[in-house]
Amino acid sequence: MKPFAYVAPASVDEAVALLAEKGERARPLAGGTDLLVQLRRGRFDLDVVVDVKRIPELTRIAYDRAEGLTVGAAVTCAVLGEHPEVRGLYPGLLDAASIIGGAAIQGRATLGGNLGNAAPSGDAIPALIVLGAEAIVAGPDGGRRVPVAGFCTGPGKTVLRRGELVVAFHVPAPHPRSGASYVRFIPRGEMDIAVAGVGAWVALSAGGDTEETSRVEAARIALAAVAPTPLCVESAGAALVGRAPVEVAFEEAAALAREAARPIDDMRGTLAQRRHLVGVLVKRALRKAVRRALGVS
Amino acid sequence: MAGKLLVSATINGEAVEFLCEPQQSLLTCLRDILGLTGAKEGCNDGNCGACSVLLNGRLVNSCLVLAAEVEGCDIVTVEGLASWQGLHPLQEAFIAEDALQCGYCTPGMLIASKALLDRNPNPTEQEIRSWLAGNLCRCTGYDKIVRAVQAAAQHLESSRRIERVAEKG
């Protein structure tokens, strides 16, 4: 690795000041599972690496029944997966967070890193999108909240401006009859990058305790690894509203998602395979989300 | 250019201070500065697990940690597994089950297996295989390694049972 300076600020203000001063010559370091690999490969030429793991706001998890969930950007996937409320109330988020790398990567990788790295295949991103998560961003001109759905602008590119840092994620409190899920296709059992991935979230209207007697009040579908950015397919979610959450409706959502996907051929899969996978995975993700919404998982 | 950093950490139970360059990985410093050559460099990008160590009780790839990040942390490497009483039950089991050939992946396998048994004392075969997915072996194959972990888990479980009986008097 080319030499750089290492700084571990204790506050958001210090980190933002450093990132603002250095611009492209600085990167925040959370778990390092992407950044250190990229630095070794010479993707960035940095003056300073800003380790954000010593900042309290970035390593905290807080849940409140009214406010919902706040997860620090540098909380590791392993710690997130051990949090009782996250396990009980946000299994769809853990579907994604718990399959990013194997055990050793889980101990380091973070949601903030997954989003900041902005890989089209970042598993946590569709899961955050369908849950309606926002990134809480600090910057030299104050803070702002950015919906995760609009955060990535291209492979490795985000809406973050000079000096801005993702501090945490806010995930709304779960709707009482809702469920979310994330599923992906990889050729191995674990330790792999999605060929395609799908996050789904479904909220059901009151009444009805089976698929046939329930009605979808709202739904969201988001895709990974089939476009230059993780992709929220609004039409696919909208197609489910007012209908029973059953296969015929899932088929329609799957067809819309297949149409919206803009996959490429690469070493992980072909364009045609990815488009096919989107349809299969949308249906699987919806079935799982609906089971969770009905409490019959 | 940035100067050297002084890092204080606990490694295998001992307080250690060392000087490193900011871009040096924990793996490099363990091996080249501290002389702890148990952790191995395989892929150097977090895929093979040969460099596995415990950082504050969590399994990590030491190639994906900057040495500067471990200030104040507790680290266990394969050198810290055995005690004055002898080898760790995992090490004994790896020998008894012939769970190694060239031995390059073994330190990582042992540390990863310890991390698993520390949080899940009685893992199923599937849980062992899935936990060790980040540790690659290119000669023994995985069956013997899985059997060794199962044998060590049983041994540790019976030791705990004996301790409980002894406590009750």
Short mmCIF file of N, CA and C in Angstrom, two decimals, chain A residues 85-142:
data_model
loop_
_atom_site.label_atom_id
_atom_site.label_comp_id
_atom_site.label_asym_id
_atom_site.label_seq_id
_atom_site.Cartn_x
_atom_site.Cartn_y
_atom_site.Cartn_z
N GLU A 85 -33.49 -6.33 19.38
CA GLU A 85 -34.60 -5.72 18.64
C GLU A 85 -34.39 -5.81 17.13
N VAL A 86 -33.15 -5.72 16.70
CA VAL A 86 -32.89 -5.86 15.26
C VAL A 86 -33.27 -7.28 14.83
N ARG A 87 -32.90 -8.25 15.65
CA ARG A 87 -33.23 -9.65 15.33
C ARG A 87 -34.74 -9.87 15.30
N GLY A 88 -35.43 -9.27 16.25
CA GLY A 88 -36.87 -9.51 16.36
C GLY A 88 -37.69 -8.71 15.35
N LEU A 89 -37.28 -7.47 15.09
CA LEU A 89 -38.14 -6.57 14.32
C LEU A 89 -37.66 -6.27 12.90
N TYR A 90 -36.39 -6.52 12.63
CA TYR A 90 -35.85 -6.18 11.31
C TYR A 90 -35.13 -7.38 10.66
N PRO A 91 -35.80 -8.54 10.62
CA PRO A 91 -35.12 -9.71 10.03
C PRO A 91 -34.74 -9.49 8.56
N GLY A 92 -35.50 -8.66 7.86
CA GLY A 92 -35.18 -8.39 6.45
C GLY A 92 -33.84 -7.70 6.30
N LEU A 93 -33.50 -6.85 7.26
CA LEU A 93 -32.20 -6.17 7.23
C LEU A 93 -31.09 -7.19 7.50
N LEU A 94 -31.35 -8.12 8.43
CA LEU A 94 -30.33 -9.13 8.76
C LEU A 94 -30.17 -10.17 7.65
N ASP A 95 -31.26 -10.43 6.88
CA ASP A 95 -31.11 -11.31 5.71
C ASP A 95 -29.91 -10.85 4.89
N ALA A 96 -29.79 -9.53 4.73
CA ALA A 96 -28.73 -8.96 3.89
C ALA A 96 -27.44 -8.80 4.68
N ALA A 97 -27.53 -8.16 5.87
CA ALA A 97 -26.30 -7.84 6.61
C ALA A 97 -25.54 -9.10 7.01
N SER A 98 -26.26 -10.21 7.25
CA SER A 98 -25.59 -11.40 7.75
C SER A 98 -24.95 -12.25 6.65
N ILE A 99 -25.12 -11.86 5.38
CA ILE A 99 -24.49 -12.65 4.31
C ILE A 99 -23.40 -11.86 3.58
N ILE A 100 -23.02 -10.72 4.16
CA ILE A 100 -21.91 -9.97 3.56
C ILE A 100 -20.61 -10.61 4.06
N GLY A 101 -19.97 -11.41 3.21
CA GLY A 101 -18.73 -12.10 3.59
C GLY A 101 -18.97 -13.20 4.59
N GLY A 102 -17.89 -13.87 4.96
CA GLY A 102 -17.95 -14.93 5.97
C GLY A 102 -17.76 -14.35 7.35
N ALA A 103 -17.51 -15.24 8.33
CA ALA A 103 -17.45 -14.83 9.73
C ALA A 103 -16.44 -13.71 9.99
N ALA A 104 -15.26 -13.80 9.38
CA ALA A 104 -14.23 -12.79 9.66
C ALA A 104 -14.59 -11.43 9.07
N ILE A 105 -15.26 -11.43 7.92
CA ILE A 105 -15.70 -10.17 7.31
C ILE A 105 -16.86 -9.59 8.13
N GLN A 106 -17.75 -10.46 8.61
CA GLN A 106 -18.88 -10.01 9.43
C GLN A 106 -18.42 -9.22 10.66
N GLY A 107 -17.27 -9.59 11.19
CA GLY A 107 -16.74 -8.92 12.37
C GLY A 107 -16.22 -7.52 12.09
N ARG A 108 -16.11 -7.15 10.82
CA ARG A 108 -15.56 -5.84 10.44
C ARG A 108 -16.52 -5.03 9.58
N ALA A 109 -17.19 -5.70 8.63
CA ALA A 109 -17.99 -4.99 7.62
C ALA A 109 -19.13 -4.21 8.27
N THR A 110 -19.47 -3.06 7.69
CA THR A 110 -20.48 -2.17 8.26
C THR A 110 -21.50 -1.77 7.22
N LEU A 111 -22.66 -1.30 7.68
CA LEU A 111 -23.69 -0.80 6.75
C LEU A 111 -23.19 0.47 6.07
N GLY A 112 -22.52 1.34 6.83
CA GLY A 112 -22.02 2.59 6.24
C GLY A 112 -21.01 2.32 5.14
N GLY A 113 -20.15 1.33 5.38
CA GLY A 113 -19.16 0.96 4.38
C GLY A 113 -19.81 0.37 3.15
N ASN A 114 -20.82 -0.48 3.37
CA ASN A 114 -21.50 -1.11 2.24
C ASN A 114 -22.15 -0.06 1.36
N LEU A 115 -22.79 0.94 1.99
CA LEU A 115 -23.44 2.01 1.21
C LEU A 115 -22.39 2.95 0.59
N GLY A 116 -21.40 3.34 1.39
CA GLY A 116 -20.39 4.28 0.89
C GLY A 116 -19.58 3.71 -0.25
N ASN A 117 -19.38 2.39 -0.24
CA ASN A 117 -18.64 1.73 -1.32
C ASN A 117 -19.46 1.74 -2.62
N ALA A 118 -20.79 1.80 -2.46
CA ALA A 118 -21.70 1.99 -3.59
C ALA A 118 -21.51 0.97 -4.72
N ALA A 119 -21.22 -0.27 -4.34
CA ALA A 119 -21.15 -1.31 -5.36
C ALA A 119 -22.58 -1.64 -5.79
N PRO A 120 -22.81 -1.88 -7.08
CA PRO A 120 -24.16 -2.26 -7.52
C PRO A 120 -24.66 -3.50 -6.78
N SER A 121 -23.72 -4.35 -6.33
CA SER A 121 -24.06 -5.61 -5.68
C SER A 121 -24.13 -5.52 -4.16
N GLY A 122 -23.99 -4.33 -3.58
CA GLY A 122 -23.98 -4.20 -2.12
C GLY A 122 -25.28 -4.76 -1.53
N ASP A 123 -25.19 -5.86 -0.80
CA ASP A 123 -26.40 -6.56 -0.35
C ASP A 123 -27.27 -5.72 0.60
N ALA A 124 -26.60 -4.93 1.46
CA ALA A 124 -27.40 -4.20 2.47
C ALA A 124 -28.24 -3.09 1.83
N ILE A 125 -27.85 -2.63 0.66
CA ILE A 125 -28.49 -1.42 0.11
C ILE A 125 -29.96 -1.67 -0.27
N PRO A 126 -30.28 -2.72 -1.05
CA PRO A 126 -31.70 -2.96 -1.33
C PRO A 126 -32.52 -3.21 -0.06
N ALA A 127 -31.89 -3.89 0.93
CA ALA A 127 -32.61 -4.16 2.19
C ALA A 127 -32.95 -2.84 2.89
N LEU A 128 -32.00 -1.91 2.91
CA LEU A 128 -32.25 -0.60 3.52
C LEU A 128 -33.29 0.19 2.71
N ILE A 129 -33.19 0.10 1.40
CA ILE A 129 -34.12 0.85 0.53
C ILE A 129 -35.57 0.42 0.81
N VAL A 130 -35.80 -0.90 0.81
CA VAL A 130 -37.20 -1.34 0.94
C VAL A 130 -37.75 -1.05 2.34
N LEU A 131 -36.88 -0.95 3.34
CA LEU A 131 -37.34 -0.60 4.69
C LEU A 131 -37.58 0.90 4.83
N GLY A 132 -37.33 1.66 3.78
CA GLY A 132 -37.53 3.11 3.83
C GLY A 132 -36.46 3.82 4.63
N ALA A 133 -35.24 3.26 4.67
CA ALA A 133 -34.16 3.84 5.48
C ALA A 133 -33.62 5.12 4.88
N GLU A 134 -33.17 5.99 5.78
CA GLU A 134 -32.48 7.22 5.38
C GLU A 134 -31.07 7.21 5.96
N ALA A 135 -30.13 7.78 5.21
CA ALA A 135 -28.78 7.97 5.73
C ALA A 135 -28.74 9.34 6.40
N ILE A 136 -28.26 9.35 7.64
CA ILE A 136 -28.08 10.62 8.36
C ILE A 136 -26.66 11.09 8.07
N VAL A 137 -26.57 12.20 7.37
CA VAL A 137 -25.28 12.66 6.85
C VAL A 137 -24.86 13.93 7.59
N ALA A 138 -23.59 13.97 8.00
CA ALA A 138 -23.03 15.20 8.57
C ALA A 138 -22.10 15.80 7.54
N GLY A 139 -22.01 17.13 7.55
CA GLY A 139 -21.14 17.77 6.57
C GLY A 139 -20.72 19.14 7.04
N PRO A 140 -19.83 19.78 6.29
CA PRO A 140 -19.32 21.10 6.70
C PRO A 140 -20.44 22.16 6.76
N ASP A 141 -21.51 21.96 5.98
CA ASP A 141 -22.61 22.92 6.01
C ASP A 141 -23.78 22.42 6.84
N GLY A 142 -23.53 21.52 7.76
CA GLY A 142 -24.59 20.99 8.61
C GLY A 142 -25.01 19.62 8.15
#
